mmCIF file of C-alpha atoms in Angstrom:
data_model
loop_
_atom_site.group_PDB
_atom_site.id
_atom_site.type_symbol
_atom_site.label_atom_id
_atom_site.label_comp_id
_atom_site.label_asym_id
_atom_site.label_seq_id
_atom_site.Cartn_x
_atom_site.Cartn_y
_atom_site.Cartn_z
ATOM 1 C CA MET Z 5 -15.331 34.042 -35.609
ATOM 2 C CA PHE Z 6 -15.178 37.333 -33.812
ATOM 3 C CA PHE Z 7 -14.136 38.759 -30.667
ATOM 4 C CA LEU Z 8 -15.064 41.572 -28.329
ATOM 5 C CA ARG Z 9 -12.013 42.711 -26.470
ATOM 6 C CA GLY Z 10 -11.131 44.690 -23.466
ATOM 7 C CA PRO Z 11 -10.925 44.074 -19.719
ATOM 8 C CA GLY Z 12 -13.897 42.064 -18.387
ATOM 9 C CA ALA Z 13 -15.519 41.771 -21.758
ATOM 10 C CA LEU Z 14 -17.528 39.045 -22.887
ATOM 11 C CA CYS Z 15 -16.092 36.931 -25.669
ATOM 12 C CA ALA Z 16 -18.254 35.444 -28.356
ATOM 13 C CA TYR Z 17 -17.203 32.714 -30.714
ATOM 14 C CA ARG Z 18 -19.035 31.342 -33.764
ATOM 15 C CA ARG Z 19 -17.877 28.035 -35.340
ATOM 16 C CA VAL Z 20 -18.398 28.822 -39.032
ATOM 17 C CA GLY Z 21 -17.638 25.527 -40.487
ATOM 18 C CA PHE Z 22 -16.948 21.734 -39.973
ATOM 19 C CA PHE Z 23 -14.060 21.033 -37.688
ATOM 20 C CA PRO Z 24 -13.009 17.373 -38.636
ATOM 21 C CA SER Z 25 -10.727 17.060 -35.560
ATOM 22 C CA TRP Z 26 -13.439 16.663 -32.961
ATOM 23 C CA SER Z 27 -16.990 15.263 -33.012
ATOM 24 C CA HIS Z 28 -19.493 18.100 -32.569
ATOM 25 C CA ARG Z 29 -23.218 17.490 -32.973
ATOM 26 C CA HIS Z 30 -24.116 20.688 -34.646
ATOM 27 C CA LEU Z 31 -23.054 24.528 -34.828
ATOM 28 C CA ALA Z 32 -23.370 26.919 -31.985
ATOM 29 C CA THR Z 33 -22.505 30.359 -30.841
ATOM 30 C CA LYS Z 34 -21.271 30.494 -27.287
ATOM 31 C CA THR Z 35 -20.500 33.779 -25.298
ATOM 32 C CA TYR Z 36 -18.595 33.788 -22.045
ATOM 33 C CA GLU Z 37 -16.409 35.829 -19.725
ATOM 34 C CA PRO Z 38 -12.553 35.845 -19.852
ATOM 35 C CA LEU Z 39 -11.711 32.546 -17.933
ATOM 36 C CA ARG Z 40 -10.092 32.311 -14.614
ATOM 37 C CA ILE Z 41 -9.074 28.716 -14.746
ATOM 38 C CA LEU Z 42 -8.351 26.410 -11.821
ATOM 39 C CA PHE Z 43 -6.162 23.591 -13.336
ATOM 40 C CA CYS Z 44 -5.911 20.309 -11.443
ATOM 41 C CA GLY Z 45 -3.290 17.998 -12.732
ATOM 42 C CA SER Z 46 -0.373 15.458 -11.994
ATOM 43 C CA ASP Z 47 1.542 13.787 -14.888
ATOM 44 C CA GLU Z 48 2.672 13.952 -18.216
ATOM 45 C CA PHE Z 49 -0.806 13.805 -20.036
ATOM 46 C CA SER Z 50 -2.127 16.781 -17.792
ATOM 47 C CA ILE Z 51 1.108 18.738 -18.426
ATOM 48 C CA ALA Z 52 0.325 18.693 -22.192
ATOM 49 C CA SER Z 53 -2.977 20.185 -21.419
ATOM 50 C CA LEU Z 54 -1.533 22.742 -19.082
ATOM 51 C CA LYS Z 55 1.167 24.035 -21.396
ATOM 52 C CA ALA Z 56 -1.623 24.304 -24.308
ATOM 53 C CA LEU Z 57 -3.804 26.402 -22.033
ATOM 54 C CA HIS Z 58 -0.798 28.486 -21.003
ATOM 55 C CA LYS Z 59 0.017 29.264 -24.733
ATOM 56 C CA GLU Z 60 -3.613 30.136 -25.350
ATOM 57 C CA HIS Z 61 -3.484 32.312 -22.312
ATOM 58 C CA VAL Z 62 -0.484 34.175 -23.569
ATOM 59 C CA LYS Z 63 -1.793 34.301 -26.918
ATOM 60 C CA ARG Z 64 -5.434 35.600 -25.932
ATOM 61 C CA PRO Z 65 -5.560 36.685 -22.377
ATOM 62 C CA ASP Z 66 -9.017 38.044 -23.150
ATOM 63 C CA ARG Z 67 -10.072 34.548 -23.639
ATOM 64 C CA ILE Z 68 -8.082 32.941 -20.780
ATOM 65 C CA ALA Z 69 -7.296 35.665 -17.818
ATOM 66 C CA SER Z 70 -5.522 33.586 -15.632
ATOM 67 C CA ILE Z 71 -4.557 29.993 -14.681
ATOM 68 C CA ASP Z 72 -3.857 28.712 -11.094
ATOM 69 C CA VAL Z 73 -2.575 25.199 -10.625
ATOM 70 C CA VAL Z 74 -3.755 22.601 -7.859
ATOM 71 C CA CYS Z 75 -1.542 19.440 -7.399
ATOM 72 C CA ARG Z 76 -0.940 16.880 -4.651
ATOM 73 C CA PRO Z 77 1.913 17.335 -2.296
ATOM 74 C CA GLY Z 78 5.092 15.675 -2.759
ATOM 75 C CA LYS Z 79 5.569 12.038 -1.089
ATOM 76 C CA LYS Z 80 8.454 10.976 1.041
ATOM 77 C CA VAL Z 81 10.360 8.291 -0.847
ATOM 78 C CA GLY Z 82 13.544 6.033 -0.450
ATOM 79 C CA ARG Z 83 15.352 4.642 2.464
ATOM 80 C CA GLY Z 84 14.255 6.388 5.657
ATOM 81 C CA LEU Z 85 11.852 8.446 3.587
ATOM 82 C CA LYS Z 86 14.256 11.310 3.678
ATOM 83 C CA LYS Z 87 13.768 12.344 -0.121
ATOM 84 C CA ILE Z 88 10.591 14.046 -1.516
ATOM 85 C CA ARG Z 89 9.227 13.132 -4.797
ATOM 86 C CA GLU Z 90 7.125 15.905 -6.226
ATOM 87 C CA VAL Z 91 4.485 15.358 -8.786
ATOM 88 C CA PRO Z 92 5.720 16.141 -12.273
ATOM 89 C CA ILE Z 93 3.176 19.000 -12.854
ATOM 90 C CA LYS Z 94 4.762 21.103 -10.168
ATOM 91 C CA ALA Z 95 7.883 21.557 -12.088
ATOM 92 C CA ALA Z 96 6.017 22.404 -15.198
ATOM 93 C CA ALA Z 97 3.802 24.970 -13.430
ATOM 94 C CA THR Z 98 6.891 26.537 -11.900
ATOM 95 C CA ASP Z 99 8.541 26.736 -15.387
ATOM 96 C CA LEU Z 100 5.400 28.624 -16.490
ATOM 97 C CA SER Z 101 5.405 30.939 -13.480
ATOM 98 C CA LEU Z 102 1.838 29.932 -12.417
ATOM 99 C CA PRO Z 103 0.463 29.955 -9.025
ATOM 100 C CA ILE Z 104 0.571 26.710 -7.420
ATOM 101 C CA HIS Z 105 -1.637 25.263 -4.670
ATOM 102 C CA GLU Z 106 -0.598 21.850 -2.848
ATOM 103 C CA ILE Z 107 -3.251 20.133 -1.286
ATOM 104 C CA ASP Z 108 -4.036 16.573 -0.498
ATOM 105 C CA THR Z 109 -7.782 17.031 0.055
ATOM 106 C CA PHE Z 110 -10.432 19.513 -1.139
ATOM 107 C CA ARG Z 111 -12.121 19.369 2.338
ATOM 108 C CA GLY Z 112 -12.037 22.882 3.935
ATOM 109 C CA TRP Z 113 -10.121 24.226 1.031
ATOM 110 C CA THR Z 114 -11.264 27.347 -0.837
ATOM 111 C CA PRO Z 115 -9.938 28.426 -4.405
ATOM 112 C CA PRO Z 116 -7.766 31.616 -4.315
ATOM 113 C CA ALA Z 117 -9.647 35.113 -4.576
ATOM 114 C CA LEU Z 118 -8.294 36.909 -7.792
ATOM 115 C CA PRO Z 119 -8.491 40.602 -8.819
ATOM 116 C CA GLY Z 120 -10.493 39.881 -11.935
ATOM 117 C CA GLY Z 121 -13.049 37.815 -9.870
ATOM 118 C CA PRO Z 122 -13.504 34.336 -8.587
ATOM 119 C CA ILE Z 123 -12.508 31.075 -10.368
ATOM 120 C CA ASN Z 124 -15.144 30.587 -13.023
ATOM 121 C CA LEU Z 125 -13.806 27.323 -14.715
ATOM 122 C CA ILE Z 126 -12.301 24.226 -13.102
ATOM 123 C CA VAL Z 127 -10.001 21.995 -15.322
ATOM 124 C CA ALA Z 128 -9.145 18.444 -13.945
ATOM 125 C CA VAL Z 129 -6.864 16.241 -16.206
ATOM 126 C CA SER Z 130 -5.551 12.997 -14.808
ATOM 127 C CA PHE Z 131 -5.715 14.481 -11.335
ATOM 128 C CA GLY Z 132 -6.985 11.594 -9.153
ATOM 129 C CA LEU Z 133 -8.836 13.660 -6.627
ATOM 130 C CA PHE Z 134 -12.565 14.028 -7.150
ATOM 131 C CA VAL Z 135 -13.581 17.736 -7.313
ATOM 132 C CA PRO Z 136 -16.419 18.464 -4.997
ATOM 133 C CA PRO Z 137 -19.819 19.958 -5.977
ATOM 134 C CA ARG Z 138 -19.089 22.725 -3.728
ATOM 135 C CA LEU Z 139 -16.332 23.854 -5.886
ATOM 136 C CA LEU Z 140 -17.968 23.071 -9.327
ATOM 137 C CA SER Z 141 -21.171 24.900 -8.334
ATOM 138 C CA GLY Z 142 -18.850 27.947 -7.416
ATOM 139 C CA ALA Z 143 -17.448 28.091 -10.647
ATOM 140 C CA LYS Z 144 -19.796 29.959 -13.148
ATOM 141 C CA TYR Z 145 -18.826 27.466 -16.077
ATOM 142 C CA GLY Z 146 -18.432 24.311 -13.895
ATOM 143 C CA GLY Z 147 -15.655 22.032 -14.764
ATOM 144 C CA LEU Z 148 -14.066 20.284 -17.719
ATOM 145 C CA ASN Z 149 -11.912 16.946 -17.995
ATOM 146 C CA VAL Z 150 -9.869 15.427 -20.737
ATOM 147 C CA HIS Z 151 -9.877 11.548 -20.803
ATOM 148 C CA PRO Z 152 -7.631 9.648 -23.044
ATOM 149 C CA SER Z 153 -10.318 7.077 -24.306
ATOM 150 C CA LEU Z 154 -13.679 7.141 -26.294
ATOM 151 C CA LEU Z 155 -16.049 7.538 -23.233
ATOM 152 C CA PRO Z 156 -17.909 5.933 -22.012
ATOM 153 C CA ASP Z 157 -15.424 2.909 -22.867
ATOM 154 C CA PHE Z 158 -12.617 2.842 -20.515
ATOM 155 C CA ARG Z 159 -13.724 5.023 -17.672
ATOM 156 C CA GLY Z 160 -11.552 4.970 -14.857
ATOM 157 C CA PRO Z 161 -7.958 5.945 -13.620
ATOM 158 C CA ALA Z 162 -5.898 3.422 -16.070
ATOM 159 C CA PRO Z 163 -7.563 3.900 -19.694
ATOM 160 C CA LEU Z 164 -4.056 3.684 -21.424
ATOM 161 C CA HIS Z 165 -3.165 0.542 -19.839
ATOM 162 C CA HIS Z 166 -6.658 -1.122 -20.102
ATOM 163 C CA THR Z 167 -6.942 -0.152 -23.948
ATOM 164 C CA LEU Z 168 -3.589 -1.928 -24.742
ATOM 165 C CA LEU Z 169 -4.418 -4.920 -22.476
ATOM 166 C CA ALA Z 170 -7.665 -5.222 -24.368
ATOM 167 C CA GLY Z 171 -5.800 -5.405 -27.825
ATOM 168 C CA ARG Z 172 -7.589 -2.428 -29.116
ATOM 169 C CA THR Z 173 -5.872 -1.023 -32.485
ATOM 170 C CA GLN Z 174 -7.785 2.247 -32.320
ATOM 171 C CA THR Z 175 -8.601 4.847 -29.402
ATOM 172 C CA GLY Z 176 -9.261 8.416 -29.095
ATOM 173 C CA VAL Z 177 -9.589 11.410 -26.561
ATOM 174 C CA THR Z 178 -12.760 12.937 -25.085
ATOM 175 C CA LEU Z 179 -13.685 16.256 -23.673
ATOM 176 C CA GLN Z 180 -16.299 16.104 -20.977
ATOM 177 C CA THR Z 181 -17.756 18.148 -18.193
ATOM 178 C CA LEU Z 182 -17.007 17.211 -14.506
ATOM 179 C CA HIS Z 183 -19.788 15.356 -12.937
ATOM 180 C CA LEU Z 184 -21.033 16.158 -9.679
ATOM 181 C CA LYS Z 185 -21.060 12.675 -8.208
ATOM 182 C CA HIS Z 186 -18.940 10.280 -10.441
ATOM 183 C CA PHE Z 187 -15.527 10.365 -12.119
ATOM 184 C CA ASP Z 188 -15.859 10.123 -15.963
ATOM 185 C CA HIS Z 189 -19.781 10.445 -16.069
ATOM 186 C CA GLY Z 190 -19.951 13.988 -17.347
ATOM 187 C CA THR Z 191 -21.522 15.078 -20.581
ATOM 188 C CA VAL Z 192 -19.342 14.408 -23.696
ATOM 189 C CA LEU Z 193 -18.661 17.729 -25.336
ATOM 190 C CA ALA Z 194 -16.275 16.771 -27.978
ATOM 191 C CA GLN Z 195 -14.647 13.400 -28.941
ATOM 192 C CA THR Z 196 -12.309 11.777 -31.495
ATOM 193 C CA PRO Z 197 -14.482 11.058 -34.514
ATOM 194 C CA ALA Z 198 -15.601 7.374 -35.370
ATOM 195 C CA PRO Z 199 -13.823 5.139 -35.444
ATOM 196 C CA GLY Z 200 -10.978 6.721 -33.462
ATOM 197 C CA PHE Z 201 -7.240 7.228 -34.340
ATOM 198 C CA ASP Z 202 -4.777 4.279 -34.897
ATOM 199 C CA ILE Z 203 -2.771 3.141 -32.074
ATOM 200 C CA PRO Z 204 0.818 2.847 -33.510
ATOM 201 C CA ASN Z 205 2.311 -0.684 -33.845
ATOM 202 C CA PRO Z 206 -0.499 -2.101 -31.445
ATOM 203 C CA GLU Z 207 1.324 -5.365 -31.023
ATOM 204 C CA SER Z 208 4.374 -3.797 -29.360
ATOM 205 C CA CYS Z 209 3.064 -0.431 -28.106
ATOM 206 C CA THR Z 210 3.784 0.502 -24.447
ATOM 207 C CA VAL Z 211 1.875 2.918 -22.219
ATOM 208 C CA SER Z 212 4.604 5.224 -22.920
ATOM 209 C CA ASP Z 213 4.328 5.037 -26.599
ATOM 210 C CA LEU Z 214 0.608 5.602 -26.591
ATOM 211 C CA LEU Z 215 0.984 8.529 -24.017
ATOM 212 C CA HIS Z 216 3.158 10.412 -26.495
ATOM 213 C CA VAL Z 217 0.282 9.979 -29.017
ATOM 214 C CA VAL Z 218 -2.616 10.948 -26.758
ATOM 215 C CA CYS Z 219 -0.934 13.962 -25.091
ATOM 216 C CA PRO Z 220 -0.994 16.397 -27.810
ATOM 217 C CA LYS Z 221 -4.481 15.308 -28.967
ATOM 218 C CA GLY Z 222 -5.768 15.756 -25.477
ATOM 219 C CA ALA Z 223 -4.332 19.250 -25.177
ATOM 220 C CA ASP Z 224 -5.744 20.010 -28.737
ATOM 221 C CA ILE Z 225 -9.217 19.056 -27.765
ATOM 222 C CA LEU Z 226 -9.270 20.819 -24.453
ATOM 223 C CA VAL Z 227 -8.148 24.186 -26.302
ATOM 224 C CA GLU Z 228 -10.529 23.805 -29.106
ATOM 225 C CA GLY Z 229 -13.355 23.258 -26.681
ATOM 226 C CA ILE Z 230 -12.437 26.432 -24.774
ATOM 227 C CA ARG Z 231 -12.200 28.446 -28.160
ATOM 228 C CA ASP Z 232 -15.747 27.094 -29.078
ATOM 229 C CA GLY Z 233 -17.134 27.687 -25.629
ATOM 230 C CA LEU Z 234 -18.515 24.080 -25.463
ATOM 231 C CA PHE Z 235 -18.766 24.413 -21.646
ATOM 232 C CA VAL Z 236 -21.203 27.208 -21.635
ATOM 233 C CA PRO Z 237 -24.613 26.014 -20.761
ATOM 234 C CA PRO Z 238 -26.720 24.619 -22.031
ATOM 235 C CA VAL Z 239 -24.134 22.017 -22.930
ATOM 236 C CA GLU Z 240 -24.590 19.529 -25.825
ATOM 237 C CA ASP Z 241 -23.697 15.878 -25.844
ATOM 238 C CA ALA Z 242 -21.498 15.199 -28.625
ATOM 239 C CA GLY Z 243 -20.583 11.394 -27.563
ATOM 240 C CA TRP Z 244 -21.178 8.763 -30.111
ATOM 241 C CA LYS Z 245 -19.254 5.722 -28.690
ATOM 242 C CA SER Z 246 -22.126 4.323 -26.606
ATOM 243 C CA SER Z 247 -24.444 4.148 -29.526
ATOM 244 C CA GLU Z 248 -22.211 2.146 -31.767
ATOM 245 C CA GLY Z 249 -23.217 -1.117 -30.223
ATOM 246 C CA ASP Z 250 -19.681 -2.654 -30.789
ATOM 247 C CA GLY Z 251 -19.407 -4.652 -27.556
ATOM 248 C CA PRO Z 252 -19.382 -4.431 -23.891
ATOM 249 C CA LEU Z 253 -17.759 -1.299 -22.167
ATOM 250 C CA THR Z 254 -14.698 -1.769 -20.122
ATOM 251 C CA HIS Z 255 -13.966 -0.246 -16.669
ATOM 252 C CA ALA Z 256 -10.241 1.061 -16.626
ATOM 253 C CA THR Z 257 -9.627 0.055 -12.913
ATOM 254 C CA LYS Z 258 -6.616 1.139 -11.052
ATOM 255 C CA ILE Z 259 -3.655 -1.059 -11.779
ATOM 256 C CA LYS Z 260 -2.615 -3.176 -8.991
ATOM 257 C CA PRO Z 261 0.535 -5.355 -8.247
ATOM 258 C CA GLU Z 262 -1.848 -8.423 -8.469
ATOM 259 C CA ASP Z 263 -2.609 -7.501 -12.183
ATOM 260 C CA ARG Z 264 0.960 -8.625 -12.886
ATOM 261 C CA HIS Z 265 0.579 -12.067 -11.104
ATOM 262 C CA VAL Z 266 0.506 -14.625 -13.593
ATOM 263 C CA ASP Z 267 -2.472 -17.129 -13.967
ATOM 264 C CA TRP Z 268 -0.547 -19.988 -15.531
ATOM 265 C CA VAL Z 269 -3.834 -22.000 -15.779
ATOM 266 C CA ASN Z 270 -5.801 -19.423 -17.820
ATOM 267 C CA TRP Z 271 -3.390 -17.051 -19.405
ATOM 268 C CA PRO Z 272 -2.281 -17.871 -23.100
ATOM 269 C CA TRP Z 273 1.011 -16.664 -24.429
ATOM 270 C CA LEU Z 274 -0.686 -13.518 -25.896
ATOM 271 C CA GLU Z 275 -1.995 -12.579 -22.379
ATOM 272 C CA LEU Z 276 1.355 -13.275 -20.841
ATOM 273 C CA SER Z 277 3.432 -11.287 -23.210
ATOM 274 C CA ARG Z 278 0.796 -8.443 -23.360
ATOM 275 C CA ARG Z 279 0.821 -7.775 -19.568
ATOM 276 C CA ASN Z 280 4.368 -8.016 -19.396
ATOM 277 C CA ARG Z 281 4.530 -5.155 -22.192
ATOM 278 C CA VAL Z 282 1.882 -3.001 -20.649
ATOM 279 C CA LEU Z 283 2.331 -3.510 -17.108
ATOM 280 C CA GLY Z 284 5.842 -4.304 -16.698
ATOM 281 C CA PRO Z 285 7.583 -7.467 -15.058
ATOM 282 C CA LEU Z 286 5.248 -10.305 -14.046
ATOM 283 C CA TRP Z 287 5.514 -12.261 -11.068
ATOM 284 C CA SER Z 288 4.451 -15.627 -9.538
ATOM 285 C CA LYS Z 289 5.513 -17.767 -6.418
ATOM 286 C CA ALA Z 290 7.695 -20.691 -6.560
ATOM 287 C CA LEU Z 291 8.151 -23.555 -3.899
ATOM 288 C CA VAL Z 292 11.596 -23.407 -2.410
ATOM 289 C CA ALA Z 293 13.279 -26.092 -0.324
ATOM 290 C CA SER Z 294 14.732 -25.080 3.087
ATOM 291 C CA ASN Z 295 18.445 -25.436 3.556
ATOM 292 C CA SER Z 296 17.946 -28.183 5.861
ATOM 293 C CA SER Z 297 19.992 -31.340 5.407
ATOM 294 C CA SER Z 298 17.371 -33.774 6.636
ATOM 295 C CA GLU Z 299 16.029 -36.182 4.046
ATOM 296 C CA SER Z 300 12.620 -34.404 4.251
ATOM 297 C CA PRO Z 301 13.186 -30.656 3.775
ATOM 298 C CA SER Z 302 10.649 -28.078 4.521
ATOM 299 C CA PHE Z 303 9.191 -25.883 1.694
ATOM 300 C CA GLN Z 304 7.962 -22.353 1.437
ATOM 301 C CA HIS Z 305 6.783 -20.139 -1.239
ATOM 302 C CA ARG Z 306 8.899 -17.218 -2.440
ATOM 303 C CA ARG Z 307 7.988 -14.384 -5.182
ATOM 304 C CA VAL Z 308 9.668 -14.792 -8.371
ATOM 305 C CA ILE Z 309 9.819 -11.757 -10.750
ATOM 306 C CA PHE Z 310 10.405 -12.629 -14.508
ATOM 307 C CA THR Z 311 12.578 -9.782 -15.689
ATOM 308 C CA GLU Z 312 13.239 -11.402 -19.108
ATOM 309 C CA PHE Z 313 11.675 -14.110 -21.262
ATOM 310 C CA GLU Z 314 10.487 -15.051 -24.709
ATOM 311 C CA GLU Z 315 8.527 -17.650 -26.712
ATOM 312 C CA VAL Z 316 10.685 -20.460 -28.272
ATOM 313 C CA SER Z 317 10.208 -23.393 -30.379
ATOM 314 C CA PRO Z 318 9.234 -26.604 -28.604
ATOM 315 C CA LEU Z 319 12.156 -28.775 -27.420
ATOM 316 C CA LYS Z 320 12.503 -32.379 -28.198
ATOM 317 C CA GLY Z 321 10.468 -34.464 -25.874
ATOM 318 C CA SER Z 322 9.246 -31.467 -23.843
ATOM 319 C CA ASP Z 323 5.640 -32.030 -24.800
ATOM 320 C CA LYS Z 324 4.780 -34.057 -21.656
ATOM 321 C CA PHE Z 325 4.995 -30.759 -19.725
ATOM 322 C CA VAL Z 326 2.359 -29.039 -21.778
ATOM 323 C CA VAL Z 327 -0.350 -30.765 -19.661
ATOM 324 C CA VAL Z 328 0.913 -28.738 -16.578
ATOM 325 C CA PRO Z 329 0.877 -24.945 -17.642
ATOM 326 C CA GLY Z 330 3.248 -23.336 -15.323
ATOM 327 C CA LEU Z 331 5.467 -25.991 -14.308
ATOM 328 C CA PRO Z 332 9.149 -24.966 -14.983
ATOM 329 C CA PHE Z 333 11.677 -27.445 -16.019
ATOM 330 C CA VAL Z 334 15.314 -27.395 -17.102
ATOM 331 C CA ASP Z 335 16.741 -29.056 -20.157
ATOM 332 C CA ALA Z 336 19.343 -30.970 -18.020
ATOM 333 C CA THR Z 337 19.428 -34.206 -15.841
ATOM 334 C CA HIS Z 338 19.729 -34.095 -12.028
ATOM 335 C CA PRO Z 339 22.073 -33.490 -10.445
ATOM 336 C CA ILE Z 340 22.640 -30.314 -12.350
ATOM 337 C CA GLU Z 341 26.179 -29.307 -12.014
ATOM 338 C CA SER Z 342 26.637 -26.354 -14.635
ATOM 339 C CA ALA Z 343 24.009 -23.891 -15.812
ATOM 340 C CA LYS Z 344 26.082 -23.231 -19.069
ATOM 341 C CA GLY Z 345 24.000 -23.976 -22.154
ATOM 342 C CA LYS Z 346 20.956 -24.893 -20.098
ATOM 343 C CA GLY Z 347 17.799 -22.922 -19.459
ATOM 344 C CA VAL Z 348 14.464 -22.745 -17.384
ATOM 345 C CA TYR Z 349 11.305 -23.203 -19.501
ATOM 346 C CA VAL Z 350 7.746 -23.311 -18.845
ATOM 347 C CA PHE Z 351 4.371 -23.791 -20.964
ATOM 348 C CA THR Z 352 1.582 -21.364 -20.991
ATOM 349 C CA GLN Z 353 -2.119 -22.331 -20.964
ATOM 350 C CA ASP Z 354 -2.292 -22.597 -24.903
ATOM 351 C CA GLY Z 355 0.741 -24.926 -25.326
ATOM 352 C CA LYS Z 356 3.247 -22.057 -25.964
ATOM 353 C CA LEU Z 357 7.069 -22.660 -24.660
ATOM 354 C CA VAL Z 358 8.364 -19.695 -22.899
ATOM 355 C CA LYS Z 359 11.991 -19.595 -21.899
ATOM 356 C CA ILE Z 360 12.978 -17.467 -18.863
ATOM 357 C CA HIS Z 361 16.169 -15.974 -19.363
ATOM 358 C CA LYS Z 362 16.514 -13.907 -16.154
ATOM 359 C CA MET Z 363 14.439 -13.720 -12.923
ATOM 360 C CA LYS Z 364 14.703 -12.188 -9.564
ATOM 361 C CA VAL Z 365 13.805 -14.374 -6.664
ATOM 362 C CA GLU Z 366 12.504 -12.689 -3.400
ATOM 363 C CA GLY Z 367 15.404 -11.676 -1.431
ATOM 364 C CA GLU Z 368 18.021 -12.059 -4.078
ATOM 365 C CA GLN Z 369 19.369 -10.120 -7.063
ATOM 366 C CA ASN Z 370 18.196 -10.263 -10.456
ATOM 367 C CA ALA Z 371 20.231 -12.986 -12.142
ATOM 368 C CA ASP Z 372 20.393 -15.746 -15.005
ATOM 369 C CA ALA Z 373 17.269 -17.643 -14.390
ATOM 370 C CA LEU Z 374 18.733 -21.174 -13.878
ATOM 371 C CA ARG Z 375 21.416 -19.984 -11.449
ATOM 372 C CA ALA Z 376 18.729 -18.003 -9.484
ATOM 373 C CA ALA Z 377 16.605 -21.267 -9.446
ATOM 374 C CA LEU Z 378 19.532 -23.412 -8.407
ATOM 375 C CA LYS Z 379 20.598 -20.934 -5.610
ATOM 376 C CA ALA Z 380 17.000 -20.696 -4.309
ATOM 377 C CA ARG Z 381 16.603 -24.490 -4.266
ATOM 378 C CA MET Z 382 13.665 -24.485 -6.624
ATOM 379 C CA VAL Z 383 14.670 -27.135 -8.962
ATOM 380 C CA GLY Z 384 13.556 -30.638 -8.018
ATOM 381 C CA ASP Z 385 15.570 -33.904 -7.761
ATOM 382 C CA ARG Z 386 13.842 -36.179 -10.224
ATOM 383 C CA THR Z 387 14.592 -36.317 -13.956
ATOM 384 C CA PHE Z 388 12.139 -37.272 -16.672
ATOM 385 C CA TYR Z 389 13.624 -38.857 -19.881
ATOM 386 C CA SER Z 390 12.107 -38.710 -23.486
ATOM 387 C CA GLY Z 391 14.618 -41.121 -25.467
ATOM 388 C CA ASP Z 392 18.166 -39.703 -24.790
ATOM 389 C CA VAL Z 393 16.841 -36.407 -23.524
ATOM 390 C CA GLY Z 394 16.363 -35.696 -19.706
ATOM 391 C CA TYR Z 395 14.339 -32.779 -18.076
ATOM 392 C CA THR Z 396 14.341 -31.819 -14.561
ATOM 393 C CA PRO Z 397 11.188 -29.980 -13.184
ATOM 394 C CA PHE Z 398 10.825 -27.659 -10.415
ATOM 395 C CA TYR Z 399 9.394 -28.992 -7.317
ATOM 396 C CA ASN Z 400 5.822 -27.640 -8.152
ATOM 397 C CA PRO Z 401 4.113 -25.635 -10.661
ATOM 398 C CA LEU Z 402 4.241 -21.813 -10.306
ATOM 399 C CA VAL Z 403 1.368 -20.286 -8.427
#
């Protein structure tokens, strides 16, 4: 490896051996100008890459001459929208004393004019806005992106969530070019070698846990790719995942509130518990009786968020409820006078019994599940007996 130093000098880098960290097709020698980088980011994953680039900039200014940061403007939040929530990367860029440009659209926006020349490389990591062809074509070396999956699998804005939801035990990171028309369709320049690295404790791993693993790996693959000049045309495709033939590809769509809406008819316990771990508290809608004192009260659906639940062993005589997944019941007879020692239970699609410890009914505070159900008038007025054991179901199954 050799360097030609000096202001405005070209830098040549030769990979003289095999680098086991990332998947490269073959050796190459790349030459490029000192980089004037426009870095577009937002969250913790992009912050790791920004810090790694800045460290390389300080260490080798002849390789990375400058870094400008683009981020989205802060959003108004809270009651009355009086507080501004800034994107995390803004604070990180401020700490690094890097120039910051806050934009909510690239329309009509022009990259800054720099003393050393125009921006010649755009790096977008977990940014959210599509970098237009106008900017990519204007940068001599185009654009780079780091994606926390083995592309083309898990293309999309939520790869970590969907990797865990799919029950994968291995994953990886990918360095790709920025495509002129589509997200995550660039040329793969480097990739975690097959079969990927292990996901720690895959049966209990959270998005936060996985993020801590992929952050440094994403930062490393970006810096290594820049050192090796992988972005200098003609670029070489180093992707391997699509040729493995190991099943259909998954599109990592944006996570929406509906993804936490429990499908009692179709979700087994594994799906229920996995979504709760990965996406956060799940919810359903329950039928609630009105406060009318008439003999025929009216009903309405209210949202119920399950904030704490677990799988438990079957209760004696509770098997009759297995045939109706999603129908909650109480291990007590009507009228239920005290919640002491009693609980709310529901069966999943595959016959697993779930005890709901706490839940939040729409318009109410988070509380003990039975007390919340009684207060909201969700529990029915009929008791089913199995021998000497009585169970009182809710008015209807959860939907």
